Amino acid sequence: MKLSLLLLALILGFSNLKAQTYFPPLVGNTWSTTDPATLGWCPDSITKMYDWLELSDSKAFIVLKDGKIVLEKYFGTFTIDSFYVWNSAGKTLTAYAVGIAQHEGFLDINDPTIDYLGTGWTSLTPTQEAAITIKHQLTMTTGLDDGVSDIHCTDPSCLIYKAAPGTRWAYHNGPYTLLDSVIESATGLTLNAWVNQKISSKIGMVGTYLQLGYNNVFASKARGMARFGLLLSQDGYWNANPVLPDLTYLNAMRNSSQSLNNSYGYLTWLNGKASFMLPQSQFVFSGELCPNAPTDMYAAEGKNGQIINVVPSQGLVVVRMGANMGTSLVGTQYNDTIWQYMNRLSCTLGTTENSIEEIQLSPNPSTGTFTISDLTGIEKMEVSNQLGQIVTFQQVEKEITLNTAQAGVYFLTIHTKNNTKTFRVMRY
């Protein structure tokens, strides 16, 4: 009897905890807000962050706290009703859609992919092809060669054997995109119909998949991204209504899905791990994916800095839509800079001089040469390795080149008269 009462108390306590989260209505633009001042965030610091976001070609930026909007800013001609593509941030949406299909009995992620795509979906031998499962597609471990001329290509001729499934992590769009066909084959619905019926309609997210070349790219309003981020933070429920009530799958999705890239779950990026890998590289970097972000953050990230950050410990969802972030397939370094600004919102920290906050470094990662956006006010620079040892570098105007052949993580510290700023520099 005592055990039953204790269990009931725990259930009621969990329900009350969830009830504290605000959920916006499914239709319309009504959305409750929280004054940033109640969180101790300074207007000057918020303005500095908005200025940087605008300079870096952002289109929209939203921060939710316990479901309510704390910050919301649109840039240029972009508005609350504008649509934009998620790019690879949509991968996390796909992982969620696969989870629902499994929960409803349409598939098992341990099934061979040939059960849904048939034989011959790759150029592999029948034995090699039969070894690839849906889970391998979810974890980027199919073993298919990402060194082909077009990593987006889904034709069998583009899907070439490189390694045994589960033995090599590689950010490869082709095998990922074919998860869309797996969903359609398993459920009998088109990808748009499945996602709209099982996710979008249940959380008020208006969006659609657009076919761009080989890719199916999801597009929505910025608040649609925020709605999905809020759903991600709520263990499969939206305002007590189940969307994916499978905590086992969700926990697997937002934790290390394999031992090759600790910072990757099911099509979801993870912070707080001991090492990470990045697209288009086989190098394993030591350290956290976003050292300035909370360690429990997980994220959906896409090209040009399409970002959905979820921080369970703080009840935060952070969304950024934008463009012109270089050639990287994910905006990890850009995301880390967002958190540098987020960490300085508190009025107790004060603000820093404009110049040092606006200094950027690109490309990062690189093969060894990096460009500093602005040298104004810089009095000193130094580079150190992870042991704290000073590393020599050459500087020609805004370009610096590391004088080392060793790939890895380094730290560039820039000093101005009143402040310092440290970049985590990744060389591959």
GROMACS .gro file of C-alpha atoms in nm:
model
  428
    1MET     CA    1   0.000   0.000   0.000
    2LYS     CA    2   0.281   0.239   0.090
    3LEU     CA    3   0.454   0.158  -0.237
    4SER     CA    4   0.137   0.234  -0.433
    5LEU     CA    5   0.095   0.568  -0.257
    6LEU     CA    6   0.459   0.654  -0.323
    7LEU     CA    7   0.420   0.566  -0.691
    8LEU     CA    8   0.105   0.779  -0.712
    9ALA     CA    9   0.287   1.071  -0.549
   10LEU     CA   10   0.571   1.041  -0.800
   11ILE     CA   11   0.328   1.033  -1.092
   12LEU     CA   12   0.140   1.338  -0.962
   13GLY     CA   13   0.468   1.517  -0.902
   14PHE     CA   14   0.580   1.445  -1.257
   15SER     CA   15   0.244   1.569  -1.392
   16ASN     CA   16   0.274   1.891  -1.192
   17LEU     CA   17   0.626   1.943  -1.323
   18LYS     CA   18   0.506   1.908  -1.681
   19ALA     CA   19   0.209   2.136  -1.613
   20GLN     CA   20   0.453   2.419  -1.540
   21THR     CA   21   0.553   2.420  -1.906
   22TYR     CA   22   0.350   2.650  -2.127
   23PHE     CA   23   0.219   2.525  -2.462
   24PRO     CA   24   0.092   2.776  -2.722
   25PRO     CA   25  -0.245   2.719  -2.893
   26LEU     CA   26  -0.230   2.497  -3.200
   27VAL     CA   27  -0.368   2.770  -3.427
   28GLY     CA   28  -0.273   3.136  -3.460
   29ASN     CA   29   0.013   3.352  -3.334
   30THR     CA   30  -0.087   3.374  -2.969
   31TRP     CA   31   0.211   3.278  -2.754
   32SER     CA   32   0.271   3.381  -2.394
   33THR     CA   33   0.593   3.564  -2.314
   34THR     CA   34   0.833   3.607  -2.025
   35ASP     CA   35   1.005   3.940  -1.964
   36PRO     CA   36   1.383   3.893  -2.001
   37ALA     CA   37   1.428   4.114  -1.697
   38THR     CA   38   1.273   3.843  -1.477
   39LEU     CA   39   1.565   3.620  -1.577
   40GLY     CA   40   1.814   3.896  -1.500
   41TRP     CA   41   1.897   3.956  -1.867
   42CYS     CA   42   2.020   4.305  -1.958
   43PRO     CA   43   1.877   4.503  -2.253
   44ASP     CA   44   2.228   4.616  -2.356
   45SER     CA   45   2.351   4.255  -2.372
   46ILE     CA   46   2.044   4.147  -2.568
   47THR     CA   47   2.103   4.431  -2.815
   48LYS     CA   48   2.466   4.327  -2.862
   49MET     CA   49   2.356   3.972  -2.936
   50TYR     CA   50   2.093   4.092  -3.185
   51ASP     CA   51   2.352   4.313  -3.355
   52TRP     CA   52   2.586   4.016  -3.399
   53LEU     CA   53   2.302   3.794  -3.522
   54GLU     CA   54   2.211   4.056  -3.782
   55LEU     CA   55   2.573   4.096  -3.893
   56SER     CA   56   2.594   3.719  -3.941
   57ASP     CA   57   2.292   3.721  -4.173
   58SER     CA   58   2.036   3.577  -3.934
   59LYS     CA   59   1.671   3.571  -4.031
   60ALA     CA   60   1.508   3.477  -3.701
   61PHE     CA   61   1.608   3.411  -3.341
   62ILE     CA   62   1.382   3.277  -3.065
   63VAL     CA   63   1.447   3.176  -2.705
   64LEU     CA   64   1.185   2.988  -2.503
   65LYS     CA   65   1.195   2.949  -2.127
   66ASP     CA   66   0.959   2.678  -1.998
   67GLY     CA   67   0.767   2.714  -2.325
   68LYS     CA   68   0.716   3.092  -2.311
   69ILE     CA   69   0.891   3.330  -2.549
   70VAL     CA   70   1.165   3.533  -2.380
   71LEU     CA   71   1.340   3.661  -2.692
   72GLU     CA   72   1.207   3.682  -3.047
   73LYS     CA   73   1.372   3.882  -3.321
   74TYR     CA   74   1.334   3.893  -3.699
   75PHE     CA   75   1.589   4.051  -3.930
   76GLY     CA   76   1.563   4.232  -4.263
   77THR     CA   77   1.245   4.146  -4.453
   78PHE     CA   78   1.194   3.820  -4.264
   79THR     CA   79   0.879   3.819  -4.047
   80ILE     CA   80   0.688   3.601  -3.804
   81ASP     CA   81   0.502   3.453  -4.103
   82SER     CA   82   0.804   3.392  -4.328
   83PHE     CA   83   0.901   3.037  -4.418
   84TYR     CA   84   1.256   2.907  -4.443
   85VAL     CA   85   1.430   2.573  -4.490
   86TRP     CA   86   1.566   2.375  -4.195
   87ASN     CA   87   1.835   2.206  -4.405
   88SER     CA   88   1.994   1.928  -4.199
   89ALA     CA   89   1.824   2.042  -3.879
   90GLY     CA   90   1.536   1.847  -4.033
   91LYS     CA   91   1.730   1.525  -3.971
   92THR     CA   92   1.618   1.532  -3.608
   93LEU     CA   93   1.258   1.567  -3.726
   94THR     CA   94   1.312   1.257  -3.943
   95ALA     CA   95   1.450   1.065  -3.645
   96TYR     CA   96   1.138   1.160  -3.451
   97ALA     CA   97   0.915   1.044  -3.737
   98VAL     CA   98   1.098   0.709  -3.752
   99GLY     CA   99   1.050   0.669  -3.377
  100ILE     CA  100   0.675   0.715  -3.413
  101ALA     CA  101   0.665   0.459  -3.695
  102GLN     CA  102   0.843   0.210  -3.470
  103HIS     CA  103   0.622   0.289  -3.170
  104GLU     CA  104   0.312   0.223  -3.382
  105GLY     CA  105   0.448  -0.108  -3.508
  106PHE     CA  106   0.516  -0.015  -3.871
  107LEU     CA  107   0.888  -0.092  -3.848
  108ASP     CA  108   1.173  -0.187  -3.616
  109ILE     CA  109   1.492   0.015  -3.644
  110ASN     CA  110   1.692  -0.308  -3.623
  111ASP     CA  111   1.525  -0.431  -3.943
  112PRO     CA  112   1.742  -0.454  -4.255
  113THR     CA  113   1.675  -0.160  -4.485
  114ILE     CA  114   1.610  -0.403  -4.774
  115ASP     CA  115   1.285  -0.500  -4.596
  116TYR     CA  116   1.150  -0.157  -4.697
  117LEU     CA  117   1.355  -0.048  -4.999
  118GLY     CA  118   1.399  -0.389  -5.159
  119THR     CA  119   1.721  -0.535  -5.289
  120GLY     CA  120   1.943  -0.328  -5.515
  121TRP     CA  121   1.897   0.006  -5.337
  122THR     CA  122   2.279   0.022  -5.324
  123SER     CA  123   2.558  -0.104  -5.551
  124LEU     CA  124   2.672  -0.347  -5.279
  125THR     CA  125   2.668  -0.724  -5.297
  126PRO     CA  126   2.345  -0.882  -5.162
  127THR     CA  127   2.525  -0.989  -4.843
  128GLN     CA  128   2.677  -0.646  -4.783
  129GLU     CA  129   2.347  -0.470  -4.853
  130ALA     CA  130   2.147  -0.697  -4.625
  131ALA     CA  131   2.373  -0.602  -4.331
  132ILE     CA  132   2.260  -0.237  -4.334
  133THR     CA  133   1.975  -0.160  -4.095
  134ILE     CA  134   1.750   0.139  -4.033
  135LYS     CA  135   1.950   0.204  -3.717
  136HIS     CA  136   2.266   0.237  -3.923
  137GLN     CA  137   2.091   0.506  -4.127
  138LEU     CA  138   1.982   0.684  -3.807
  139THR     CA  139   2.334   0.683  -3.667
  140MET     CA  140   2.532   0.762  -3.987
  141THR     CA  141   2.710   0.427  -3.970
  142THR     CA  142   2.595   0.254  -4.289
  143GLY     CA  143   2.954   0.210  -4.403
  144LEU     CA  144   2.866   0.358  -4.743
  145ASP     CA  145   3.134   0.576  -4.899
  146ASP     CA  146   3.087   0.948  -4.830
  147GLY     CA  147   3.379   1.026  -5.060
  148VAL     CA  148   3.163   1.005  -5.371
  149SER     CA  149   3.128   1.313  -5.590
  150ASP     CA  150   2.776   1.387  -5.461
  151ILE     CA  151   2.701   1.289  -5.100
  152HIS     CA  152   2.335   1.378  -5.156
  153CYS     CA  153   2.288   1.126  -5.436
  154THR     CA  154   2.048   0.840  -5.356
  155ASP     CA  155   2.098   0.643  -5.679
  156PRO     CA  156   2.238   0.292  -5.627
  157SER     CA  157   2.544   0.387  -5.832
  158CYS     CA  158   2.631   0.654  -5.568
  159LEU     CA  159   2.595   0.418  -5.272
  160ILE     CA  160   2.926   0.234  -5.264
  161TYR     CA  161   3.078   0.002  -5.005
  162LYS     CA  162   3.347   0.157  -4.783
  163ALA     CA  163   3.331  -0.039  -4.457
  164ALA     CA  164   3.116  -0.285  -4.268
  165PRO     CA  165   2.802  -0.124  -4.119
  166GLY     CA  166   2.857   0.002  -3.766
  167THR     CA  167   3.236   0.029  -3.800
  168ARG     CA  168   3.265   0.379  -3.953
  169TRP     CA  169   3.084   0.705  -3.879
  170ALA     CA  170   3.041   0.944  -4.171
  171TYR     CA  171   2.797   1.230  -4.224
  172HIS     CA  172   2.639   1.104  -4.545
  173ASN     CA  173   2.317   1.256  -4.678
  174GLY     CA  174   2.227   0.990  -4.935
  175PRO     CA  175   2.158   0.702  -4.692
  176TYR     CA  176   1.988   0.946  -4.454
  177THR     CA  177   1.749   1.076  -4.723
  178LEU     CA  178   1.642   0.721  -4.802
  179LEU     CA  179   1.491   0.702  -4.453
  180ASP     CA  180   1.209   0.905  -4.609
  181SER     CA  181   1.139   0.615  -4.845
  182VAL     CA  182   1.161   0.370  -4.553
  183ILE     CA  183   0.890   0.567  -4.372
  184GLU     CA  184   0.670   0.578  -4.681
  185SER     CA  185   0.714   0.206  -4.750
  186ALA     CA  186   0.645   0.109  -4.389
  187THR     CA  187   0.344   0.333  -4.326
  188GLY     CA  188   0.186   0.358  -4.671
  189LEU     CA  189   0.175   0.738  -4.638
  190THR     CA  190   0.383   1.004  -4.810
  191LEU     CA  191   0.650   1.169  -4.595
  192ASN     CA  192   0.451   1.495  -4.579
  193ALA     CA  193   0.132   1.310  -4.483
  194TRP     CA  194   0.305   1.108  -4.210
  195VAL     CA  195   0.484   1.403  -4.048
  196ASN     CA  196   0.177   1.627  -4.070
  197GLN     CA  197  -0.054   1.363  -3.926
  198LYS     CA  198   0.177   1.240  -3.650
  199ILE     CA  199   0.375   1.552  -3.552
  200SER     CA  200   0.285   1.886  -3.715
  201SER     CA  201  -0.091   1.875  -3.654
  202LYS     CA  202  -0.037   1.775  -3.291
  203ILE     CA  203   0.192   2.067  -3.206
  204GLY     CA  204   0.058   2.338  -3.439
  205MET     CA  205   0.364   2.336  -3.666
  206VAL     CA  206   0.284   2.451  -4.020
  207GLY     CA  207   0.545   2.318  -4.259
  208THR     CA  208   0.616   2.103  -4.561
  209TYR     CA  209   0.890   1.900  -4.725
  210LEU     CA  210   1.033   2.044  -5.045
  211GLN     CA  211   1.225   1.828  -5.291
  212LEU     CA  212   1.552   2.004  -5.373
  213GLY     CA  213   1.757   1.779  -5.597
  214TYR     CA  214   1.793   1.448  -5.416
  215ASN     CA  215   1.706   1.606  -5.081
  216ASN     CA  216   1.373   1.638  -4.906
  217VAL     CA  217   1.410   1.958  -4.704
  218PHE     CA  218   1.158   2.068  -4.441
  219ALA     CA  219   1.049   2.434  -4.437
  220SER     CA  220   0.844   2.620  -4.177
  221LYS     CA  221   0.814   2.946  -3.989
  222ALA     CA  222   1.067   3.015  -3.714
  223ARG     CA  223   0.797   2.950  -3.455
  224GLY     CA  224   0.745   2.609  -3.616
  225MET     CA  225   1.106   2.531  -3.531
  226ALA     CA  226   1.043   2.655  -3.177
  227ARG     CA  227   0.735   2.432  -3.147
  228PHE     CA  228   0.936   2.126  -3.246
  229GLY     CA  229   1.210   2.223  -3.000
  230LEU     CA  230   0.949   2.249  -2.727
  231LEU     CA  231   0.819   1.904  -2.821
  232LEU     CA  232   1.173   1.763  -2.805
  233SER     CA  233   1.207   1.896  -2.451
  234GLN     CA  234   0.892   1.726  -2.328
  235ASP     CA  235   0.967   1.352  -2.346
  236GLY     CA  236   0.725   1.279  -2.625
  237TYR     CA  237   0.419   1.473  -2.504
  238TRP     CA  238   0.258   1.800  -2.609
  239ASN     CA  239   0.043   1.948  -2.334
  240ALA     CA  240  -0.019   1.598  -2.190
  241ASN     CA  241  -0.111   1.459  -2.533
  242PRO     CA  242   0.117   1.178  -2.656
  243VAL     CA  243   0.316   1.231  -2.975
  244LEU     CA  244   0.600   0.982  -2.921
  245PRO     CA  245   0.547   0.828  -2.575
  246ASP     CA  246   0.845   0.595  -2.610
  247LEU     CA  247   1.105   0.711  -2.360
  248THR     CA  248   1.341   0.427  -2.449
  249TYR     CA  249   1.363   0.548  -2.810
  250LEU     CA  250   1.387   0.915  -2.709
  251ASN     CA  251   1.666   0.846  -2.461
  252ALA     CA  252   1.857   0.656  -2.731
  253MET     CA  253   1.796   0.942  -2.976
  254ARG     CA  254   1.951   1.205  -2.749
  255ASN     CA  255   2.243   1.001  -2.621
  256SER     CA  256   2.551   0.856  -2.792
  257SER     CA  257   2.417   0.613  -3.051
  258GLN     CA  258   2.751   0.446  -3.120
  259SER     CA  259   3.108   0.459  -2.993
  260LEU     CA  260   3.262   0.620  -3.303
  261ASN     CA  261   3.119   0.972  -3.265
  262ASN     CA  262   3.015   1.018  -2.904
  263SER     CA  263   2.844   1.348  -2.987
  264TYR     CA  264   2.586   1.198  -3.223
  265GLY     CA  265   2.258   1.031  -3.131
  266TYR     CA  266   1.982   0.944  -3.374
  267LEU     CA  267   2.037   1.224  -3.630
  268THR     CA  268   2.085   1.460  -3.334
  269TRP     CA  269   2.397   1.643  -3.212
  270LEU     CA  270   2.494   1.608  -2.845
  271ASN     CA  271   2.697   1.831  -2.616
  272GLY     CA  272   2.886   1.735  -2.303
  273LYS     CA  273   3.069   1.435  -2.449
  274ALA     CA  274   3.443   1.366  -2.434
  275SER     CA  275   3.494   1.383  -2.810
  276PHE     CA  276   3.321   1.458  -3.138
  277MET     CA  277   3.346   1.418  -3.513
  278LEU     CA  278   3.233   1.661  -3.782
  279PRO     CA  279   3.101   1.624  -4.139
  280GLN     CA  280   3.350   1.560  -4.419
  281SER     CA  281   3.622   1.448  -4.178
  282GLN     CA  282   3.727   1.124  -4.010
  283PHE     CA  283   3.921   1.306  -3.739
  284VAL     CA  284   3.802   1.260  -3.379
  285PHE     CA  285   3.832   1.590  -3.189
  286SER     CA  286   3.866   1.575  -2.812
  287GLY     CA  287   3.643   1.792  -2.596
  288GLU     CA  288   3.281   1.902  -2.610
  289LEU     CA  289   3.100   1.988  -2.931
  290CYS     CA  290   3.000   2.334  -2.796
  291PRO     CA  291   3.214   2.413  -2.491
  292ASN     CA  292   3.026   2.737  -2.417
  293ALA     CA  293   2.686   2.563  -2.415
  294PRO     CA  294   2.531   2.372  -2.124
  295THR     CA  295   2.661   2.017  -2.109
  296ASP     CA  296   2.314   1.861  -2.134
  297MET     CA  297   2.225   2.048  -2.453
  298TYR     CA  298   2.127   1.849  -2.760
  299ALA     CA  299   2.062   2.006  -3.096
  300ALA     CA  300   1.925   1.983  -3.447
  301GLU     CA  301   2.174   2.159  -3.674
  302GLY     CA  302   2.179   2.232  -4.046
  303LYS     CA  303   2.375   2.412  -4.313
  304ASN     CA  304   2.390   2.793  -4.288
  305GLY     CA  305   2.322   2.780  -3.916
  306GLN     CA  306   1.970   2.638  -3.893
  307ILE     CA  307   1.968   2.547  -3.523
  308ILE     CA  308   1.732   2.410  -3.259
  309ASN     CA  309   1.898   2.384  -2.917
  310VAL     CA  310   1.728   2.206  -2.626
  311VAL     CA  311   1.860   2.245  -2.271
  312PRO     CA  312   1.650   2.029  -2.035
  313SER     CA  313   1.822   2.145  -1.714
  314GLN     CA  314   1.731   2.509  -1.782
  315GLY     CA  315   1.400   2.467  -1.963
  316LEU     CA  316   1.548   2.648  -2.263
  317VAL     CA  317   1.486   2.611  -2.635
  318VAL     CA  318   1.700   2.830  -2.863
  319VAL     CA  319   1.620   2.864  -3.235
  320ARG     CA  320   1.817   3.037  -3.509
  321MET     CA  321   1.734   3.060  -3.881
  322GLY     CA  322   1.972   3.227  -4.123
  323ALA     CA  323   2.209   3.215  -4.416
  324ASN     CA  324   2.566   3.265  -4.535
  325MET     CA  325   2.748   3.052  -4.280
  326GLY     CA  326   3.004   2.907  -4.519
  327THR     CA  327   3.030   2.556  -4.660
  328SER     CA  328   3.002   2.356  -4.336
  329LEU     CA  329   2.710   2.113  -4.334
  330VAL     CA  330   2.637   2.201  -3.970
  331GLY     CA  331   2.686   2.527  -3.778
  332THR     CA  332   2.856   2.389  -3.468
  333GLN     CA  333   3.113   2.669  -3.436
  334TYR     CA  334   2.848   2.933  -3.499
  335ASN     CA  335   2.626   2.769  -3.239
  336ASP     CA  336   2.906   2.790  -2.984
  337THR     CA  337   2.931   3.166  -3.049
  338ILE     CA  338   2.556   3.197  -2.985
  339TRP     CA  339   2.619   3.051  -2.642
  340GLN     CA  340   2.902   3.294  -2.576
  341TYR     CA  341   2.644   3.570  -2.615
  342MET     CA  342   2.378   3.379  -2.420
  343ASN     CA  343   2.621   3.337  -2.131
  344ARG     CA  344   2.671   3.716  -2.114
  345LEU     CA  345   2.302   3.810  -2.095
  346SER     CA  346   2.303   3.831  -1.718
  347CYS     CA  347   2.315   4.189  -1.587
  348THR     CA  348   2.558   4.081  -1.315
  349LEU     CA  349   2.823   4.007  -1.580
  350GLY     CA  350   2.803   4.340  -1.755
  351THR     CA  351   2.884   4.388  -2.121
  352THR     CA  352   3.208   4.374  -2.314
  353GLU     CA  353   3.345   4.618  -2.565
  354ASN     CA  354   3.192   4.587  -2.910
  355SER     CA  355   3.505   4.498  -3.104
  356ILE     CA  356   3.601   4.179  -2.925
  357GLU     CA  357   3.249   4.038  -2.926
  358GLU     CA  358   3.220   4.089  -3.299
  359ILE     CA  359   3.551   3.925  -3.392
  360GLN     CA  360   3.499   3.597  -3.579
  361LEU     CA  361   3.730   3.326  -3.706
  362SER     CA  362   3.685   3.130  -4.029
  363PRO     CA  363   3.699   2.873  -4.170
  364ASN     CA  364   3.689   2.660  -3.858
  365PRO     CA  365   3.773   2.369  -3.882
  366SER     CA  366   4.044   2.420  -4.142
  367THR     CA  367   4.363   2.260  -4.265
  368GLY     CA  368   4.568   2.511  -4.069
  369THR     CA  369   4.503   2.863  -4.198
  370PHE     CA  370   4.237   3.082  -4.037
  371THR     CA  371   4.114   3.434  -4.106
  372ILE     CA  372   4.028   3.683  -3.830
  373SER     CA  373   3.738   3.909  -3.926
  374ASP     CA  374   3.872   4.229  -3.765
  375LEU     CA  375   4.206   4.323  -3.610
  376THR     CA  376   4.078   4.651  -3.458
  377GLY     CA  377   4.180   4.686  -3.094
  378ILE     CA  378   4.375   4.359  -3.079
  379GLU     CA  379   4.692   4.400  -2.877
  380LYS     CA  380   4.809   4.039  -2.852
  381MET     CA  381   4.727   3.690  -2.980
  382GLU     CA  382   4.849   3.350  -2.870
  383VAL     CA  383   4.773   2.989  -2.960
  384SER     CA  384   4.797   2.698  -2.718
  385ASN     CA  385   4.727   2.326  -2.739
  386GLN     CA  386   4.504   2.125  -2.507
  387LEU     CA  387   4.791   2.087  -2.261
  388GLY     CA  388   4.820   2.464  -2.233
  389GLN     CA  389   5.148   2.472  -2.425
  390ILE     CA  390   5.207   2.771  -2.653
  391VAL     CA  391   5.207   2.683  -3.024
  392THR     CA  392   5.384   2.903  -3.279
  393PHE     CA  393   5.193   3.055  -3.568
  394GLN     CA  394   5.254   3.288  -3.860
  395GLN     CA  395   5.043   3.598  -3.922
  396VAL     CA  396   4.998   3.775  -4.253
  397GLU     CA  397   4.744   4.055  -4.211
  398LYS     CA  398   4.420   3.886  -4.096
  399GLU     CA  399   4.541   3.533  -4.176
  400ILE     CA  400   4.714   3.313  -3.921
  401THR     CA  401   4.868   2.974  -3.997
  402LEU     CA  402   4.954   2.718  -3.731
  403ASN     CA  403   5.315   2.600  -3.748
  404THR     CA  404   5.230   2.240  -3.671
  405ALA     CA  405   5.143   1.940  -3.883
  406GLN     CA  406   4.942   1.775  -3.612
  407ALA     CA  407   4.564   1.771  -3.645
  408GLY     CA  408   4.362   1.845  -3.335
  409VAL     CA  409   4.207   2.113  -3.117
  410TYR     CA  410   4.391   2.436  -3.033
  411PHE     CA  411   4.294   2.758  -2.857
  412LEU     CA  412   4.345   3.105  -3.004
  413THR     CA  413   4.327   3.373  -2.735
  414ILE     CA  414   4.284   3.735  -2.846
  415HIS     CA  415   4.362   4.019  -2.605
  416THR     CA  416   4.233   4.375  -2.632
  417LYS     CA  417   4.289   4.652  -2.380
  418ASN     CA  418   4.004   4.546  -2.152
  419ASN     CA  419   3.900   4.195  -2.256
  420THR     CA  420   4.003   3.859  -2.390
  421LYS     CA  421   3.826   3.613  -2.617
  422THR     CA  422   3.925   3.253  -2.682
  423PHE     CA  423   3.837   3.056  -2.993
  424ARG     CA  424   3.851   2.679  -3.004
  425VAL     CA  425   4.041   2.616  -3.328
  426MET     CA  426   4.001   2.281  -3.498
  427ARG     CA  427   4.265   2.165  -3.744
  428TYR     CA  428   4.219   1.850  -3.948
   0.00000   0.00000   0.00000
